[in-house]
Short mmCIF file of C-alpha atoms in Angstrom, two decimals:
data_model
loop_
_atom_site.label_atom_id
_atom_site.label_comp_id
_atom_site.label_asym_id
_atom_site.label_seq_id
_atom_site.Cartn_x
_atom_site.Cartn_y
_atom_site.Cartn_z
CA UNK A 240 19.85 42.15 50.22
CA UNK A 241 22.50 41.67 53.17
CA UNK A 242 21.65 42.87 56.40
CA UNK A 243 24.12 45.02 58.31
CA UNK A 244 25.23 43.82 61.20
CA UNK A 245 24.04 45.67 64.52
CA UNK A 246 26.99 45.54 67.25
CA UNK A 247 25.65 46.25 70.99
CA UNK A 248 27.62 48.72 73.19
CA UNK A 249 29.42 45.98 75.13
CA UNK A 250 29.85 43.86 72.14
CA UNK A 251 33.88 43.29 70.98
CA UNK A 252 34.61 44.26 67.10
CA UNK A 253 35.85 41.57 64.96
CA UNK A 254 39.50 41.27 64.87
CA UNK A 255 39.90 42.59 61.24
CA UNK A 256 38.02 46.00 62.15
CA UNK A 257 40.39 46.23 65.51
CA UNK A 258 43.35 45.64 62.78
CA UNK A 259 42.54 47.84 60.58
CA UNK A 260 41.53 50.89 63.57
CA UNK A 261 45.23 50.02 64.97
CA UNK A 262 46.47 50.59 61.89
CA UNK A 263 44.91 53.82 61.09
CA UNK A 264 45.92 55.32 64.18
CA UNK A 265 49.28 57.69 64.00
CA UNK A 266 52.05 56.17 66.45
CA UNK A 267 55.17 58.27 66.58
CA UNK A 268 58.20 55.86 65.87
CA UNK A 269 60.86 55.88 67.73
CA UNK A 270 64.08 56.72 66.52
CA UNK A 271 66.94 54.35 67.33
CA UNK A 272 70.16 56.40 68.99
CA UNK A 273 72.97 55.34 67.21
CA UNK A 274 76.31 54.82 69.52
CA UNK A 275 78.56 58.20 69.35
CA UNK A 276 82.13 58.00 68.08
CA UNK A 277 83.48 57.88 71.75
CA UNK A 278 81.15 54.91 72.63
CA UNK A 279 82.16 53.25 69.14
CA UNK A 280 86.01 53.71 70.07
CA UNK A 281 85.71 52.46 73.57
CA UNK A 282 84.36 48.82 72.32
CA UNK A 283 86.37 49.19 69.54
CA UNK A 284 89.40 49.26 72.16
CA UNK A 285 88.37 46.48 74.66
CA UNK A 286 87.85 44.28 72.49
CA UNK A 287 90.96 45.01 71.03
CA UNK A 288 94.06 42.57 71.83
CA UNK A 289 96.20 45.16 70.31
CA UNK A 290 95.07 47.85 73.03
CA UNK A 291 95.32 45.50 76.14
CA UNK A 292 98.78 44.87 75.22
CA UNK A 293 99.65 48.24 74.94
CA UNK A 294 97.73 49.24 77.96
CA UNK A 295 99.69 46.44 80.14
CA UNK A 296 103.25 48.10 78.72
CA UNK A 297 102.34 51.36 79.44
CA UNK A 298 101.62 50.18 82.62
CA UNK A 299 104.79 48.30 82.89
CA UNK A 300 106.96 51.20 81.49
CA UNK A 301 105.16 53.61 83.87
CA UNK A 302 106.22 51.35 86.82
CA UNK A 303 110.00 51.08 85.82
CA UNK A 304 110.20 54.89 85.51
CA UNK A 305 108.83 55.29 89.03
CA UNK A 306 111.17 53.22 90.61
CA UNK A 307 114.04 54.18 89.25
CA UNK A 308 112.52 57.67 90.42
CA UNK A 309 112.15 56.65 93.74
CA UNK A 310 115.16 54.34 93.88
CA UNK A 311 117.65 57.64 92.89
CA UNK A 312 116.17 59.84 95.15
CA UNK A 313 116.18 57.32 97.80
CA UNK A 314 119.37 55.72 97.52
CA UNK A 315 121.41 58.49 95.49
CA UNK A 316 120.01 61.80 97.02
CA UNK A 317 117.15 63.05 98.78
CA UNK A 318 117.34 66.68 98.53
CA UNK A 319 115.63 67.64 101.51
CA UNK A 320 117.29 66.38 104.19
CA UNK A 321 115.57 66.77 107.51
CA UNK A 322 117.96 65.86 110.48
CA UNK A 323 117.51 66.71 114.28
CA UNK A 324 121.11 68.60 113.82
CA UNK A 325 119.34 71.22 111.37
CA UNK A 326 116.05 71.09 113.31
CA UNK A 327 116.78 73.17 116.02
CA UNK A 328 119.69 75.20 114.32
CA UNK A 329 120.32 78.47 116.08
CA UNK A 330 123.07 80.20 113.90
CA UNK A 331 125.56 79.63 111.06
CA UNK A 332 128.47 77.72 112.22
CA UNK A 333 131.58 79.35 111.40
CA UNK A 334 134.72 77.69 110.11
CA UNK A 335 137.92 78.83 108.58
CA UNK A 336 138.34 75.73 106.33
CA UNK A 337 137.05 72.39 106.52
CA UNK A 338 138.41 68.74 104.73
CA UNK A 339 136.10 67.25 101.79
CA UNK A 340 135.58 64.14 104.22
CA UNK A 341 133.86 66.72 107.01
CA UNK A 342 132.09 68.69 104.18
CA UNK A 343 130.49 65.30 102.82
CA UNK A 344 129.97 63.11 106.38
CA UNK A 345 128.99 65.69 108.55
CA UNK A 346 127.57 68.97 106.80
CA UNK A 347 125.67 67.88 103.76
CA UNK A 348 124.69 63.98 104.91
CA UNK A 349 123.29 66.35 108.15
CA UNK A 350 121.82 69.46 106.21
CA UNK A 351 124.10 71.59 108.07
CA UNK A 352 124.98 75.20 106.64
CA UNK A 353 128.45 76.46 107.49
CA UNK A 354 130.50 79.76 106.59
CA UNK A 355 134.35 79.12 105.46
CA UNK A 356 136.61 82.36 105.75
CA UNK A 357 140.26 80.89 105.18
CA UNK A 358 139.75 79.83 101.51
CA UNK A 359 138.55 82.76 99.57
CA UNK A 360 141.54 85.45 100.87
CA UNK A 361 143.78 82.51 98.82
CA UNK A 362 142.21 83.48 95.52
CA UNK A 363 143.82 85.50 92.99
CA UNK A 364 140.52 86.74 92.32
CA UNK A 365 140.26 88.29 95.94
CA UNK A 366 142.62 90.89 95.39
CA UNK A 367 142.28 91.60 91.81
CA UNK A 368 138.29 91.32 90.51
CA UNK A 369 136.82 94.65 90.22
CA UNK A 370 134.67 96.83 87.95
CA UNK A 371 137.56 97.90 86.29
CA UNK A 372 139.09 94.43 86.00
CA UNK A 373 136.01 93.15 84.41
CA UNK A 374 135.73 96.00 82.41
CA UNK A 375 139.24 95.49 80.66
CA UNK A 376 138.20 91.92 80.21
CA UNK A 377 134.41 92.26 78.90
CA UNK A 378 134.29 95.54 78.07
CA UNK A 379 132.07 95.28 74.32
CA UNK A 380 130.63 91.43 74.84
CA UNK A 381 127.26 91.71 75.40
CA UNK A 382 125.49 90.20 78.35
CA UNK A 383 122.07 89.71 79.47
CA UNK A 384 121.47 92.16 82.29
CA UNK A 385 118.33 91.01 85.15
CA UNK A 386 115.94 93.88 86.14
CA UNK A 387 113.87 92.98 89.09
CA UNK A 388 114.03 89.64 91.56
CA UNK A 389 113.39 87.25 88.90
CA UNK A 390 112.13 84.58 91.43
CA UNK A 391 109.43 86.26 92.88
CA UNK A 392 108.12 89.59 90.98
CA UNK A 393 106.55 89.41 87.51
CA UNK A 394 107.33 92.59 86.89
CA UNK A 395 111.07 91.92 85.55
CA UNK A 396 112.68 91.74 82.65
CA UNK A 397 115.83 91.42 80.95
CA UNK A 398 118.00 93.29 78.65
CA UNK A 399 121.00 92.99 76.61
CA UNK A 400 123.88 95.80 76.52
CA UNK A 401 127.66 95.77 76.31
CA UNK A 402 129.23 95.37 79.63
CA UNK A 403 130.34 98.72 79.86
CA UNK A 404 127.08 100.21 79.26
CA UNK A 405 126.27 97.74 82.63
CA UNK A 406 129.08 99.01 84.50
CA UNK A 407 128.24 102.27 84.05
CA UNK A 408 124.71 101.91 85.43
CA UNK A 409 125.85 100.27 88.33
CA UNK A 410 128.11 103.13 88.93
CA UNK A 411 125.01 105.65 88.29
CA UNK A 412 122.94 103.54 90.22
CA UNK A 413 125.30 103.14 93.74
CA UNK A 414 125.61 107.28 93.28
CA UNK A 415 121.55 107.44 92.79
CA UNK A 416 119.89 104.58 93.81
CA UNK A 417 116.22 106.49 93.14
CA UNK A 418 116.25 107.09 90.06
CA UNK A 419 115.83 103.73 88.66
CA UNK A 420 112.95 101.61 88.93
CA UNK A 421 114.41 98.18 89.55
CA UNK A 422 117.80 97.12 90.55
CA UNK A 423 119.90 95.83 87.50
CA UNK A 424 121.83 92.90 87.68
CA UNK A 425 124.57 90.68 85.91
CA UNK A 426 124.42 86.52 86.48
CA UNK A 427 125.91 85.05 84.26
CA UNK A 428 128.01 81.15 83.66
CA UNK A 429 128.56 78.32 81.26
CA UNK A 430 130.46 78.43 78.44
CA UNK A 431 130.49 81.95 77.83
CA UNK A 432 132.49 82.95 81.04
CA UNK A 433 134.34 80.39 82.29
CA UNK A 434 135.09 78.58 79.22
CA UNK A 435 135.71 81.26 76.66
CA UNK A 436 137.61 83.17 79.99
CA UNK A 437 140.00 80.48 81.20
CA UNK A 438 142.01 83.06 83.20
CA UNK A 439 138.65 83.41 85.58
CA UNK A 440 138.99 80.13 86.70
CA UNK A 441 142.39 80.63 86.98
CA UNK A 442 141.78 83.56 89.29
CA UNK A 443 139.66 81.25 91.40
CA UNK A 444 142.29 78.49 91.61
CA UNK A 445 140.50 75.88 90.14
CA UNK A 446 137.66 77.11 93.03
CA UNK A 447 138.40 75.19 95.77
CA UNK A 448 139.98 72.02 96.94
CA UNK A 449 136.36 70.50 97.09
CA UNK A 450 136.32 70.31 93.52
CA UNK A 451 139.64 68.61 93.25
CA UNK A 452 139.72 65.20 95.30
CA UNK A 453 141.76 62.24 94.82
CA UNK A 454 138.86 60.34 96.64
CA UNK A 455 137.37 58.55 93.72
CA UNK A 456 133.88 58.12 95.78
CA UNK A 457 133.77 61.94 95.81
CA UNK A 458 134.48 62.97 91.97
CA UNK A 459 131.84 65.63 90.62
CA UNK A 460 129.32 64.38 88.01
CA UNK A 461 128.96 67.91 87.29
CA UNK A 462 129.45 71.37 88.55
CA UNK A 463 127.86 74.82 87.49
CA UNK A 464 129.94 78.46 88.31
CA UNK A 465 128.54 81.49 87.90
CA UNK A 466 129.76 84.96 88.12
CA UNK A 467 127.04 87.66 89.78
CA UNK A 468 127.51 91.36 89.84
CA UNK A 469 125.49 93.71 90.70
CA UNK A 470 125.24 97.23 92.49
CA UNK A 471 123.70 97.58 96.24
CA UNK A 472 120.53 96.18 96.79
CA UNK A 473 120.35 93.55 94.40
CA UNK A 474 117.88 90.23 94.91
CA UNK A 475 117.90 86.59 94.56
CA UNK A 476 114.14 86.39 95.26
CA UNK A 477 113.45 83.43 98.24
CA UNK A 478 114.04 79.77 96.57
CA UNK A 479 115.20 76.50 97.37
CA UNK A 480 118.45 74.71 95.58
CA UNK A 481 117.93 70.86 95.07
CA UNK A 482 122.09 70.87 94.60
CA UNK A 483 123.62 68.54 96.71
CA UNK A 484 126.46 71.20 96.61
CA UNK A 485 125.86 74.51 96.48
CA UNK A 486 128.44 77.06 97.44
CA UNK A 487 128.05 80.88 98.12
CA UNK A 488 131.34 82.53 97.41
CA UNK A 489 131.69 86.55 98.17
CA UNK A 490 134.57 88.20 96.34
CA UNK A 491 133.62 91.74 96.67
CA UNK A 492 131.03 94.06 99.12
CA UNK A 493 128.77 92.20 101.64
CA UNK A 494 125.27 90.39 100.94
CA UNK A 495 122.64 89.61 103.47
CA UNK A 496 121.72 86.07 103.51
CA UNK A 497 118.35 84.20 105.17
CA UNK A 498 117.87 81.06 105.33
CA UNK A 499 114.96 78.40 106.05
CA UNK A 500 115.82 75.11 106.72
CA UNK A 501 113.61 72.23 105.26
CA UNK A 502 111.03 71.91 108.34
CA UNK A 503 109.90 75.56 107.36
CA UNK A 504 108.94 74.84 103.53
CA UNK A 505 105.23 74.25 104.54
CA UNK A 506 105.09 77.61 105.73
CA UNK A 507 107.05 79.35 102.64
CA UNK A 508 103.75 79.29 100.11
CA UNK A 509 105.25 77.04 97.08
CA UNK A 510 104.81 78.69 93.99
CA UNK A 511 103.97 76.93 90.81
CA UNK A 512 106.84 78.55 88.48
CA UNK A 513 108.77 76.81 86.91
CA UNK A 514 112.89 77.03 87.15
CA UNK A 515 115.05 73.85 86.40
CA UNK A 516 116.69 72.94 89.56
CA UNK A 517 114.85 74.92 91.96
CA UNK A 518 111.65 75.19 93.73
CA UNK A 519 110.72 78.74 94.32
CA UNK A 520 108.50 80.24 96.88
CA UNK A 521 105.79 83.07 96.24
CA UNK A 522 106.72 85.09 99.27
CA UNK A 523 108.76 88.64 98.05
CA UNK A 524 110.73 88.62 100.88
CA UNK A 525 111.26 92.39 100.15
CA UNK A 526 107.84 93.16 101.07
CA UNK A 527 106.12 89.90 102.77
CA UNK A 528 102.59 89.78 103.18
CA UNK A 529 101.70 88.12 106.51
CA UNK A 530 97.85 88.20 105.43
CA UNK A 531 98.21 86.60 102.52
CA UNK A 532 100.55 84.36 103.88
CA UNK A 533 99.80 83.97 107.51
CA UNK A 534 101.92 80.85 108.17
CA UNK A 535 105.24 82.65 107.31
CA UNK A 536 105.17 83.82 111.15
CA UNK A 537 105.48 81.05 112.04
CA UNK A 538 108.89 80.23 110.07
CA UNK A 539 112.26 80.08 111.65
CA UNK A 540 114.80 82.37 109.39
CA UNK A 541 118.80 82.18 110.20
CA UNK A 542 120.33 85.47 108.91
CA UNK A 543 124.19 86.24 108.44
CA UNK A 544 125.86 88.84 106.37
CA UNK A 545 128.15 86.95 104.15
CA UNK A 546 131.55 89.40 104.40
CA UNK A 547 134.47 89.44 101.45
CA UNK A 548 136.31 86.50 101.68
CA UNK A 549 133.64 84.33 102.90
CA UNK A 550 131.89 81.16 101.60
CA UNK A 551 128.71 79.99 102.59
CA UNK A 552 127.38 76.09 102.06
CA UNK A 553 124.00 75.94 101.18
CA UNK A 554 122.60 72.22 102.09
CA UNK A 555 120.12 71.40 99.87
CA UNK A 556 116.32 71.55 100.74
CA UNK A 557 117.59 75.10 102.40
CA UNK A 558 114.66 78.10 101.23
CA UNK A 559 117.41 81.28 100.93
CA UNK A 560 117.45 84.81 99.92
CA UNK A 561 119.85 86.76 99.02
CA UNK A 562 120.61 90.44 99.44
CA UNK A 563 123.70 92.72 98.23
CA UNK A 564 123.85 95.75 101.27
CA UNK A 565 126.70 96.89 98.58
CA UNK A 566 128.11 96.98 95.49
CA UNK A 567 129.24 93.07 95.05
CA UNK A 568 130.86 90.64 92.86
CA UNK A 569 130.23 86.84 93.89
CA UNK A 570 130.34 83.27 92.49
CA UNK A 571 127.81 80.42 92.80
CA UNK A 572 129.30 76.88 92.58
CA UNK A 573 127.07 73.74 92.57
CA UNK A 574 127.56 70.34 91.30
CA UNK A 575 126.41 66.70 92.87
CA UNK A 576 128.39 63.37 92.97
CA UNK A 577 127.84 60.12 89.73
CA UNK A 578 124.81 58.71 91.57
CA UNK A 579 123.64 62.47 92.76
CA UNK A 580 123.74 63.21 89.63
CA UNK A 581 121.52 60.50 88.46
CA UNK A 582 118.94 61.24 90.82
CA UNK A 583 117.68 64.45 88.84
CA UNK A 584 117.46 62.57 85.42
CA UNK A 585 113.33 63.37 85.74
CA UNK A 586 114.43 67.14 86.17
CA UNK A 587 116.14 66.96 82.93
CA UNK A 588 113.17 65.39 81.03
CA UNK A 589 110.49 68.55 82.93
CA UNK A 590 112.89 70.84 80.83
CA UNK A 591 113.30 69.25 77.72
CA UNK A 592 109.34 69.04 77.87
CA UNK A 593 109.68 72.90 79.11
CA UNK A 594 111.93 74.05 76.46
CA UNK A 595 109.86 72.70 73.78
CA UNK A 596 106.66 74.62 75.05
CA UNK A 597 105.47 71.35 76.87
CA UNK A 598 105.51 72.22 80.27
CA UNK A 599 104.44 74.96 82.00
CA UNK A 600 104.89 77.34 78.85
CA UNK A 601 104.65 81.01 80.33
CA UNK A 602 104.60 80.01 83.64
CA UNK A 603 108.14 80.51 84.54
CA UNK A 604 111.19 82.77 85.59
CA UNK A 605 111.64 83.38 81.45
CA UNK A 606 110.68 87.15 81.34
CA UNK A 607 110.31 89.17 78.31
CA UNK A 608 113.69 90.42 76.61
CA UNK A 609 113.91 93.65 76.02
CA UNK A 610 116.93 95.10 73.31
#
């Protein structure tokens, strides 16, 4: 018969017993984490010749777009242009005419606005654009008709009507100004007017001898007219022109104009809509809001009250708004020089992207259109 063992307290087991106990015993296994898709991709990509090489040409494609950024807008244009000569501006210089040479060496190289009053009273368009005049000539075209100051109030809109129908609302509108919610008003250029209406430009003679120099240095890239009408107290909301040229002619009625030169954008509140060509400000300078925006006391305005007859240069970089304290008919002109003109290339792409719902979709100066 085989005697059982007798093991002591203090005695070890045999190995195969401590096997066998070890291996009776539940342990919880440990589940191995697998590597997520992001961690898969990321080694997937550095180890990937294919992704370094398009890595360093992004990089390199990236660096050739910012230069030639910086290189137009330093060498071609710089649209704010901060000079001790518009620093300390006091008023609007007055002129009666002035020579493309002083226009280009001494008002926009400085940032200098400057009124003209001998050019305009040359126009055929003086002494013949009026309601009526406009009314022969558009009478059933439709136009697009702004409700509101478009650059700084959500609450606009626009509509389409004939423009009689618009004509006779400003007429309503100068006889009872309270009766309407918003001011209504007509801007309107490109092909439409000035193409498919030769005889306006006409009326203008060709503008003005600006546009029209035999100095090859100084030939226009580009240049954009438009026609604004409007009944009294009509608004171009405060915003800044990055034109190199940007011209404020006043045909009919008188418009109050403010200005803010480029030392006081830090205290204008830069708003983040969206309008090609401009940068627009948040401040309704109808009703402006010192608590919310405490540093516009400390701002610098320039007012004048832009007569018939009168032109006004805008320099670039120049915060304005724009008032009609009548009924009014004026024209905007703006263009920039070849190598100006190459400086805003990067503007062009922001509205392409814009246009095609890529950039800042809805967050814009493109209100609702109502019939």
């Amino acid at each position: 018969m085989k005697q059982r063992k007798i093991r002591t307290r203090n005695e070890p087991k045999d190995i195969e017993s401590q096997q066998y106990e070890t291996s009776s015993k539940f342990v919880p296994s440990k589940k191995l984490s697998k590597p997520n898709k992001s961690q898969s991709l990321l080694r997937m990509c550095l180890s990937s010749q294919w992704f370094w090489q398009k890595l360093v040409a992004t990089c390199v494609v990236l660096l050739l777009v910012y230069s030639l950024y910086d290189w137009t807008n330093t060498k071609c244009w710089s649209f704010r242009i901060k000079t001790d000569a518009n620093k300390n501006l006091k008023k609007v210089p007055y002129k009666s005419t002035i020579t493309l040479n002083q226009l280009h060496r001494y008002y926009k190289s400085n940032g200098i606005p400057v009124i003209l009053s001998g050019i305009i009273p040359t126009y055929p368009a003086y002494h013949t654009w009026n309601l009526s005049y406009f009314s022969d000539m558009f009478g059933d075209e439709t136009i697009k008709v702004n409700w509101g100051n478009v650059e700084n109030d959500n609450r606009t809109y626009f509509e389409h009507m004939t423009a009689d129908e618009y004509f006779t609302i400003i007429e309503s509108y100068n006889e009872n100004p309270g009766f309407f919610e918003s001011v209504p008003y007509w801007a309107e250029g490109g092909d439409f007017l000035f193409e498919s209406y030769p005889e306006l430009m006409d009326d203008l003679d060709d503008l003005f001898p600006f546009y029209d120099s035999d100095i090859k240095e100084f030939d226009f890239y580009d240049n954009y007219v438009q026609l604004w009408v409007g009944p009294a107290g009509t608004i171009t909301g405060l915003h800044q022109d990055q034109d190199p040229l940007n011209f404020l002619l006043q045909i009919r009625g008188e418009k109050r104009v403010t200005i803010y030169s480029p030392y006081d954008e830090d205290n204008l509140y830069i708003s983040s809509k969206y309008e090609p060509g401009s940068i627009l400000s948040q401040i309704d300078p109808k009703k402006p809001d010192l608590n919310k925006f405490p540093k516009l006391a400390n701002a610098k305005p320039l007012t004048v009250v832009l007569k018939a007859g009168e032109m006004m240069f805008i320099p670039s970089g120049w915060f304005h708004t724009v008032e009609a304290l009548t009924a009014s008919i004026s024209i905007t002109a703006r263009g920039e020089f070849y190598c100006e003109g190459a400086s805003f290339w990067f503007d062009y792409v922001l509205e392409v992207l814009h246009n095609l719902g890529l950039y800042k979709k809805g967050n814009c100066i493109c209100h609702n259109t109502v019939g």
